[in-house]
Amino acid sequence: MLSLNRLAKACWLFRLGLPITTLILAFALFITCSTSGSGGLGFVKTTCDYRQNPSLVATGVPCFGWQLQSGSESRGTLQSAYTIEVYTQVNGKRVKVWDSGKVASTASQRIPYNGTEELQPGEEYTWRVKVWDSNNTESPWSDCGTFRIAPTDLAETAKWIGAIDKKNANIPEGRTYHGFPINSEAGQRWQQTHPLSKQSIYLRKEVTVEKKVANAVIYISGLGHYELTLNGKRLGDAQFDPLWSDYDKTIYYTAYDVTKQLKKKNAIGVLLGNGFFNQQGGRYVKMQVSFGPPTLLLRMDITYTDGTREVVCSDESWKYANSPLTFNDMYGGEDYDAQLEQPGWDTPKFVDADWQPVVVQTPPEGQLKPQTTDPVKIMETYAPQSVALKRSVIQEKVNNVLVFDMGQNLSGFPRVTVKGKKGDVIRLTVAENVHEDGTVNQSQSGSPYYYTYTLKGGGEEVWQPRFTYYGYRYIQVEGARLEKMEKVTGDRSEKGDRSEKDERSKKKEAGGTDNTTETVAPNETGGSRETEDPHDLPVIKKMESCFVYNSSDRIGHFECSNPLFNDAYRLIINAVKSNMHAVFTDCPHREKLGWLEQVHLNGPGLFYNFNLTTFAPKIMQDIRDAQLPNGLVPDIAPEYVIFVGGFRDSPEWGSAAVILPFFYYQFYGDNSLIVDYYDVMKGYVDYLSTTATNHIVSHGLGDWCDYRVDQPYGVSHNTPVPLSATMHYYMVVDYLAQAAEITGNQEDLDKYTALREEVKAAFNKEFFNEKTLVYGTGSQASYAMPLFAGIVEPQHREAALNNLVKAIEENGYRLSTGDVGNRYLFQTLADNGLNEVMYRMHNHREVPGYGFQLQFGATTLTELWDPRAGASWNHFMMGQILEWFHKSLAGIRFDNVVTTETAKSGTPTDGEEQGEMATATTTNGDTEADVTCSSHVQQLVIAPQVVGDLTHVSASHETLSGTVTVEWRVEGDQFTLDLSLPFNCQAKVHLPGEEEYEVVQSGSYTFQKKL
């Protein structure tokens, strides 16, 4: 039996030993390619570095992958061979750069380029693949894919430009945090900055093209964020590019192919905003930090058909002007004066005589890197569910305001269509809650945050913010009146329409407040009855909510016969999307910071539902940039603000640096994060060792926000902080020992294997009472944490499990865990065959539980188990049940995982496999690796759990090989499982209560048994 670690080590050595020596000039070409017709062997999609046709590849050794499909008669077949071809074009002629030849292999992912010609930075290549199956059936060639190797010399050729240099902007040094909402007046030193230091500006450059263009690409980094146009048309649809980073360490740039857009006369236009690069504050202020004033780096590379080249760079020749964006702040909102627009400013016919020459700025300190992570975009839109007319006191004057209930709490911004006179001003204030009088309430999410729009007049005007977003459900409009609304269509995010009356009744039943009056309900055509207003105000013609989040593909689905679980699933998914931007944030309003504990404690649920192949590496880069020289990994990354105590240094948070690479390995079979960030992982483990006394780590936040009626918020109440901290210390030491084995570091393997056993002994000595058999305080987390991690000695496991169940029973089958303890509680129950307890603990509508939040009327998961206690109504940190939905109820699990527990035999319960298995020892509470066939074939375990009164579960997950779907149902005493496996996939299928399993390969299957 081949062990997983040896397999990983072999992949690693192959990855580092590629023969690449020669040089070639290359750019775009066209190759005739095809895919199979319906029913034959062919391709679902092809990828390069996990992306389809990536505009930038960060390395000269890209890796290729593909998903396959075959006819309905080819069940059980696998790939047997492949061939890959890579092409370029030199002087108009097609040139083959690499031909792999026919390679006998089942591998369909992570196939590295292995040509003798070195791929050149800045050049575009085309590739294609064909495969053979185990019956020697040959596929047609795939569709052609393209990729471009990222240039490495942008900083040497282009200049950073803007309106003012940092040295003249009077920007304070340091990063200032404000623990409570304050006005910017409190930060006196930030009020002395030069006005241009935070002014949004237009920049433009005209370019004349005299010859026929073969290829043209623009590389750009506009900080904090930018919008790029060419000849008056916006390029791309990303929001908030480039993605956030620690700009002292890393700065991302993006690329746009503009070959088809170039004309003889051209104008490049760029609009710059502040983002977190220049967070000087204004209105609501959470923290203040600036890496410099808005700045631009841009280069356009043009290749002509005659083989010559031209480069256009950002330099002294560019001009700038103030934009209509008079205020933009990530925490405060945005103001736009349409009267200041300059029509045609980004077209070649525009006269820019009044514009100013740019200033060549001091470059930011960070290293330029290609942005290979999916961007943030407007992913969904929502129409109003109702509109209400309210009375509000504004500056001691009573005014009528309109409050739109958009039906869904989300991260994003409004898009408004308005008609009025030149100079009319409307103000839009967004919030996730409303006061008793029905006006918006930002008390729990950061105040004041709002947008103003000044009309230019002359017809309908459509506007949305560009460089800021907020978490909200309600939109309050001041200075406007309502006319019949045009019908708005949009994705309801799986939620469906829900009337305001239903929401109000739910909040009343849950103990909430009825906060709505004078409702004007939408009519059947999507409009609303006109509300009379005596003032000559502009008219709101249309209102939308733009749901903005990271565009990483959604790859998971779950539903079952329990409506509460279905609604809880949607509740959590919408909270995840709301906090999935450039980082996984805690909330989309109050902080917008990358708190790291969510990344691993909710990790499996995230990986089951979203494609994180490019997102997870970006998080690891953020962690590397944030890590201190002594090895400490702060609780947030990027570390825009310096917290103190447990809010900067908590093992439950910093452990993400060690655990996330193993999730990546588990779900994708890719050990690159373990290899690339081994030094980060080791540095953090060694740091924790310096904080330990006799191997006990005592600092941190512990089980944050664990539930107690009298203490709904804050540092762990029920479980000792040292118990939680030391348990995580044990886990990261354990993981690091595995990482040492994977990377072939025998010295470290010996060192950390020994340390792991020492920490384990110290933990049991400190926190386990052998007389009473009690861990810690006897809380649920006190038992679940050591059980999950494998710290409990075998002779005490049964007693610890019994005590855990007793603690749950004595608490009325209600949980007492929080942000940290949830996953360990949920998975300990599942891994030990206690799914009935798990089901009972969640199948209710009381506090604490997901059902109560639904009863309360929440549309996203709230920060606290009891939303009435205040705090954010859009957090996903308590969403660990997603893992149980997919892994236990649907039973979709990955068979290429490593854990603390030695492999067992016998009847699998949940988290336990039958048969011969490797005995590697890494902590994650899952199952032991079993490599029964080629490592290149996706290995799954399908072991659905029939629990409670469930009669049906349907779920899917797109693996790298393709989508696996599971659907089971119970009719009387008959259990039926329908399973579909993608091509090149193998699964061991365990039916409920069966000791044996059946191995099946690619195709559709139905299994039945009597319960």
XYZ file of N, CA and C in Angstrom, residues 331 445-446 469-471 586-592:
39
model
N -14.927 52.883 5.136
C -15.770 52.834 6.329
C -16.828 53.926 6.373
N -23.592 48.364 13.506
C -22.786 48.064 12.324
C -21.822 49.173 11.929
N -21.786 50.290 12.661
C -20.851 51.368 12.359
C -21.530 52.567 11.755
N -18.282 49.636 0.139
C -19.479 48.798 0.282
C -19.814 48.673 1.758
N -20.985 48.112 2.042
C -21.478 48.028 3.418
C -22.382 46.806 3.513
N -22.607 46.361 4.751
C -23.567 45.288 4.979
C -24.915 45.866 5.339
N -14.782 39.407 8.828
C -15.677 39.069 9.929
C -17.085 39.555 9.638
N -17.180 40.789 9.144
C -18.472 41.380 8.832
C -18.278 42.388 7.704
N -19.316 42.696 6.966
C -19.164 43.590 5.817
C -19.406 45.059 6.123
N -19.364 45.436 7.397
C -19.641 46.844 7.735
C -18.731 47.357 8.837
N -18.869 46.843 10.035
C -18.206 47.416 11.202
C -16.681 47.347 11.118
N -16.144 46.223 10.616
C -14.697 46.049 10.600
C -14.133 45.730 9.224
N -14.730 44.774 8.514
C -14.243 44.384 7.181
C -12.792 43.902 7.232
